[in-house]
Short mmCIF file of C-alpha atoms in Angstrom, two decimals:
data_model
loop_
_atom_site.label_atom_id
_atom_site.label_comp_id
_atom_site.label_asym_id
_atom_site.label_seq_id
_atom_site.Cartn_x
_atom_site.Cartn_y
_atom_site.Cartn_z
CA UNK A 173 78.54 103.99 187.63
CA UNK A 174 78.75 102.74 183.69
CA UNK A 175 77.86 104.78 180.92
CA UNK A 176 75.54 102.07 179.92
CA UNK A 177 74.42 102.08 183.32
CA UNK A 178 73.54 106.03 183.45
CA UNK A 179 72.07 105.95 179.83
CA UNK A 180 69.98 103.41 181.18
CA UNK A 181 68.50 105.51 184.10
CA UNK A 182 68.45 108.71 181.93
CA UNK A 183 66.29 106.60 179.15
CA UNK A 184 63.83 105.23 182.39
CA UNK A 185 63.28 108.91 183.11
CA UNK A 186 62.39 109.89 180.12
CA UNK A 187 60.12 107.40 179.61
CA UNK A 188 58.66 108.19 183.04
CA UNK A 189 58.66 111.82 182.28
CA UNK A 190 57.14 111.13 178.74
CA UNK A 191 54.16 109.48 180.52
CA UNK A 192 52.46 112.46 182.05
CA UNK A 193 52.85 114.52 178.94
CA UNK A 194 49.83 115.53 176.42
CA UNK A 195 48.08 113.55 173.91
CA UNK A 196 49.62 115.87 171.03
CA UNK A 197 52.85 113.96 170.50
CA UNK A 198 51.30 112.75 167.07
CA UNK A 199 51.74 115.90 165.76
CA UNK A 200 55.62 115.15 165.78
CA UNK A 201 55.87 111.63 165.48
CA UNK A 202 59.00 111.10 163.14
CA UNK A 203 60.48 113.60 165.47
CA UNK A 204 60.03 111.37 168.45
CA UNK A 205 61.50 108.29 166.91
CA UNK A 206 64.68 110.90 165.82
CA UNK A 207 65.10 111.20 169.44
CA UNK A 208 65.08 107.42 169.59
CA UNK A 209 67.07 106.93 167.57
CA UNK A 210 69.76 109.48 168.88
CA UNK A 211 69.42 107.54 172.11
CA UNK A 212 70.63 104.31 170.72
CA UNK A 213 73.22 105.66 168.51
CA UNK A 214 75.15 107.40 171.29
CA UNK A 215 74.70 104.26 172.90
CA UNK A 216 78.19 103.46 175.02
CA UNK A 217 79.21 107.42 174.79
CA UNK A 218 80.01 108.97 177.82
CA UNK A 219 77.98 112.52 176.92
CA UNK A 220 73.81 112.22 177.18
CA UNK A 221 71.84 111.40 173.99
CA UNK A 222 70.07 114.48 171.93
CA UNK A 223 66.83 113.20 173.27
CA UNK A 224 68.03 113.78 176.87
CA UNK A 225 68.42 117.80 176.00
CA UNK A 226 64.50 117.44 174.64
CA UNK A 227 63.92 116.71 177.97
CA UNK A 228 66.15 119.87 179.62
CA UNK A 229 64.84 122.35 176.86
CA UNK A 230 61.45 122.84 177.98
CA UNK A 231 60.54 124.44 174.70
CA UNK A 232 57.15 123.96 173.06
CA UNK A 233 58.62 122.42 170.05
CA UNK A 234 60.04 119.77 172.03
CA UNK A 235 56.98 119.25 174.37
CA UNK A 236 54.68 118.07 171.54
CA UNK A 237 56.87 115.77 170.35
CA UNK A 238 57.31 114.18 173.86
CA UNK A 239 54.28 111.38 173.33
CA UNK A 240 55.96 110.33 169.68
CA UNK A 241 59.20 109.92 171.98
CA UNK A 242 57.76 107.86 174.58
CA UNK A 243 56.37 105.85 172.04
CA UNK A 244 59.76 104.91 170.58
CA UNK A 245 62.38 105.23 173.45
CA UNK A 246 61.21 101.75 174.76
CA UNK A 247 63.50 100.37 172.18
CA UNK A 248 66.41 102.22 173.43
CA UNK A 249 65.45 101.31 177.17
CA UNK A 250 65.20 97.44 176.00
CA UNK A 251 68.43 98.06 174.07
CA UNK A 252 70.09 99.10 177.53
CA UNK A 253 68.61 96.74 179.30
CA UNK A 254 69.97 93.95 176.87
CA UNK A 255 73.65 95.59 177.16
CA UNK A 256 73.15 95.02 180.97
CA UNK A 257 72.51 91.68 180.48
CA UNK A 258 75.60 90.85 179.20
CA UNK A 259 77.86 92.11 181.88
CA UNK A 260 75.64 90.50 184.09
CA UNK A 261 75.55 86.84 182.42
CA UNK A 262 79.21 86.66 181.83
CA UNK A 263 80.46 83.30 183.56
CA UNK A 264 83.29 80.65 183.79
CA UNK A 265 83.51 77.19 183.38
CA UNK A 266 86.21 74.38 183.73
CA UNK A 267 86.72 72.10 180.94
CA UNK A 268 88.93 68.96 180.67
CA UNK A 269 90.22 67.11 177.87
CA UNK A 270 90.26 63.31 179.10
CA UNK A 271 93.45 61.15 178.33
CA UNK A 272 91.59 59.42 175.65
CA UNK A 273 91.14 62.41 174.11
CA UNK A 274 94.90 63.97 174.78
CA UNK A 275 96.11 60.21 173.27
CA UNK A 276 93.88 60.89 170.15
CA UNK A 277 94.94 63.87 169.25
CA UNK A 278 91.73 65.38 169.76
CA UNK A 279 92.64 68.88 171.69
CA UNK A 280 92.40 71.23 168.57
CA UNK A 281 89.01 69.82 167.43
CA UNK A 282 87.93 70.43 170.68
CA UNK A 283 89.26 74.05 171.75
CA UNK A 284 88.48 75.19 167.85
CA UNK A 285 84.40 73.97 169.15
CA UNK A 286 84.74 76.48 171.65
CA UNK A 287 86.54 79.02 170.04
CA UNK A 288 84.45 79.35 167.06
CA UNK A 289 80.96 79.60 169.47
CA UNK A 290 82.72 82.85 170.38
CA UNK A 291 83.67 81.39 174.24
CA UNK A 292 87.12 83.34 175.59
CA UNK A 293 90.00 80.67 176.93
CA UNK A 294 91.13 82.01 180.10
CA UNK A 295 93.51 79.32 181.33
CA UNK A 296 95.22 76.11 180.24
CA UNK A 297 97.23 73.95 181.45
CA UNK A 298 98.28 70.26 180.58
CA UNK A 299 99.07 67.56 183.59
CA UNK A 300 98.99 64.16 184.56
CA UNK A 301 97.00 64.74 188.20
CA UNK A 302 97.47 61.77 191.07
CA UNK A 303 95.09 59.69 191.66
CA UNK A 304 94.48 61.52 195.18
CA UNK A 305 94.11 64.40 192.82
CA UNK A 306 91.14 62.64 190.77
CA UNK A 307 89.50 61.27 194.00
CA UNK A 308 89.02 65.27 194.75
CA UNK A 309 87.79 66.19 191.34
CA UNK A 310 85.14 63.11 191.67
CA UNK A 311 84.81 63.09 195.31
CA UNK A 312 80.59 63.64 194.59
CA UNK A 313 80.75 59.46 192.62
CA UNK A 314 82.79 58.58 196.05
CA UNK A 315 80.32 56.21 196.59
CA UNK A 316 79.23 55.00 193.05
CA UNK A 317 80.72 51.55 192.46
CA UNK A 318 82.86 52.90 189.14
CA UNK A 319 84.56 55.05 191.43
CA UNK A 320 87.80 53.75 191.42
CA UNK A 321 87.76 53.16 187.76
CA UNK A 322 87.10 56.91 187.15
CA UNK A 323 90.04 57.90 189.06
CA UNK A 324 92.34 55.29 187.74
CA UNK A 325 91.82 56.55 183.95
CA UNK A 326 91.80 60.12 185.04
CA UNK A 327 94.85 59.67 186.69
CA UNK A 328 96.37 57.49 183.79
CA UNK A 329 97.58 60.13 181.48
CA UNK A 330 97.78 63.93 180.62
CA UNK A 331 94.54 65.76 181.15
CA UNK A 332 94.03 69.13 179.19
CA UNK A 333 92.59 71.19 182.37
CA UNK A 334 90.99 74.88 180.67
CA UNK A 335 88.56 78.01 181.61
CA UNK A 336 86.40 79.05 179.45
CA UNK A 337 84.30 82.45 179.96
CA UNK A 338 81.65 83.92 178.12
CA UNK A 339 77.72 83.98 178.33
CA UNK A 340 76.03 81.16 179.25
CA UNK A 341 79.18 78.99 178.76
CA UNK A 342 78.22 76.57 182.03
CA UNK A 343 75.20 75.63 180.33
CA UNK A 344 75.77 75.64 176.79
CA UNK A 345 79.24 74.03 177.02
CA UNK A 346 77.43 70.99 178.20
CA UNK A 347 75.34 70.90 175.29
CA UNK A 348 78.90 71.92 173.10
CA UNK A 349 79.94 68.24 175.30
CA UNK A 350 76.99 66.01 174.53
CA UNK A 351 75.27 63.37 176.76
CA UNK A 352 77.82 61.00 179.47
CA UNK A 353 76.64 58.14 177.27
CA UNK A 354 77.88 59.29 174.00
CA UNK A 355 75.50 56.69 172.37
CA UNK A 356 73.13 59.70 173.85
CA UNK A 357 74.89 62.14 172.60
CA UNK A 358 72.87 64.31 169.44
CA UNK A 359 75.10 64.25 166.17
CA UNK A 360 77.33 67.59 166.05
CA UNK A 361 77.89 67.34 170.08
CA UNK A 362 81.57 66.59 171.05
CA UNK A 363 81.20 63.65 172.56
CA UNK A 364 78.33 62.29 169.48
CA UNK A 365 80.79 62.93 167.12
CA UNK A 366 84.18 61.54 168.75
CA UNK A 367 83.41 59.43 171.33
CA UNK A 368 81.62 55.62 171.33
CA UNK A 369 81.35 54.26 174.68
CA UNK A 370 81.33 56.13 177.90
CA UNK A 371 84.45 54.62 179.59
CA UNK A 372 86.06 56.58 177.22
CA UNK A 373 83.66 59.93 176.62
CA UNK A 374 86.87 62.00 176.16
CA UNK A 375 85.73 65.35 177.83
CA UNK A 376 84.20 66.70 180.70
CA UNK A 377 82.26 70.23 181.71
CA UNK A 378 80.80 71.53 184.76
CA UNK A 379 77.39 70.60 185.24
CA UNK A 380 76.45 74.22 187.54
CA UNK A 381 77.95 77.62 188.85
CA UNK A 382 78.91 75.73 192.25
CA UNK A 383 80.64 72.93 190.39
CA UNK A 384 82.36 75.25 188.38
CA UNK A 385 83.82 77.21 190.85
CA UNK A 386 84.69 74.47 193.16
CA UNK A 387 86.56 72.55 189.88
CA UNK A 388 88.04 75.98 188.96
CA UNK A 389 89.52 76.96 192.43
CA UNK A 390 90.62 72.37 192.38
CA UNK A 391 92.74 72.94 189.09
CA UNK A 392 93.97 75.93 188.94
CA UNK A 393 95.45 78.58 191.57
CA UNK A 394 93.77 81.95 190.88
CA UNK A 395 96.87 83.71 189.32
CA UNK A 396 96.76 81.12 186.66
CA UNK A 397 93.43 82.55 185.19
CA UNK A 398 93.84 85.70 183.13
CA UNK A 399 91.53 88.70 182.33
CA UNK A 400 91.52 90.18 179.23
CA UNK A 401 89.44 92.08 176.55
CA UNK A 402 89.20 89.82 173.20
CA UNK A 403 88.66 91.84 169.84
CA UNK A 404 86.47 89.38 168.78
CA UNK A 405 83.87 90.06 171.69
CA UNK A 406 82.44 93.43 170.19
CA UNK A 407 81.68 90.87 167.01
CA UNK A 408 80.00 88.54 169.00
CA UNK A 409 78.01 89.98 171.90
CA UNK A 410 77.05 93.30 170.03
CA UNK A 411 78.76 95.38 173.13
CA UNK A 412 81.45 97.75 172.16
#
């Protein structure tokens, strides 16, 4: 189990405990919230808050300053909760650079969009895919009449194939993409900013977690993705 995990559970029982207790936490209010607070700052440690050993002292002193504390440990619970939250959101999504965009030199413009979000590249690779290759990747337009023509351009030069992880990346790289139509597409969006007509909309993103992972496990064999902890990520999600 996670020390955020158990310092979530601990912080639930207090709160629990904290319920039953007297009306007489008033008396030590500020004392309460110092419990609180000792609960958030040894947030991520491995050893039990202060306010846990209020709980295992059984002293009078710390009794009447139980109703205080369960006024103010909902913070730390919600605090917990919130850390929990990010584990649990973190997701993956497959991005491709177009030809268009390889030919026009957009790729740094592009990865520097996702980079400075705070998004984690995982994997890259650059190749020209078949056209058998490009059926697969569109094989849900199979029977849209610009079929063909999607598959011809995508297999008509070098396509920047990447991963990209972090929270809420599936979603929110779409809106980082823009609109298909880039005449659609909101001013400060990839594809509003760099692209004009959609023939040519430079980019693409998957549009859900099943496309995702089915467009992930298309381009890239799993040893091809790596893990890793990013120094940055302590700066962005707040999690150390």
């Amino acid at each position: 189990m996670s020390a955020s995990r158990k310092l979530f559970q601990a912080a639930r029982s207090l709160l629990a405990s904290a319920s039953q207790r007297s009306s007489s936490a008033a008396i030590l209010a500020a004392e309460g919230r110092t419990a609180a607070l000792a609960t958030l700052t040894n947030l991520g440690r491995k050893t039990l808050p202060t306010a846990y050993a209020y709980h295992k002292q059984g002293s009078h002193h710390a009794s009447s300053g139980w109703g205080a504390f369960a006024a103010a440990v909902p913070a730390a619970v919600y605090m917990l909760q919130d850390q929990e939250a990010h584990a649990a959101e973190m997701e993956r999504t497959f991005i491709a650079i177009k030809p268009d965009g390889v030919q026009r030199g957009l790729i740094s413009e592009i990865v520097s969009r996702f980079e400075r979000k705070g998004y984690k590249l995982v994997a890259i690779k650059l190749i020209v895919p078949s056209k058998e290759f490009a059926q697969k990747h569109y094989h849900d337009l199979k029977d849209r009449p610009f079929f063909n023509g999607l598959c011809d351009f995508l297999s008509s030069g070098p396509v920047l194939a990447m991963v990209w992880e972090g929270e809420g990346v599936i979603k929110y790289g779409r809106k980082l993409i823009g609109a298909t139509d880039p005449q659609k597409s909101e001013p400060g969006t990839i594809r509003g900013d760099l692209a004009v007509v959609v023939g040519r909309n430079i980019i693409h993103g998957s549009d859900g977690p099943e496309t995702a992972k089915d467009e992930i496990a298309l381009w890239f064999e799993p040893k091809e993705l790596v893990s890793y902890s990013s120094n940055a990520e302590k700066w962005i999600y707040g999690v150390n």
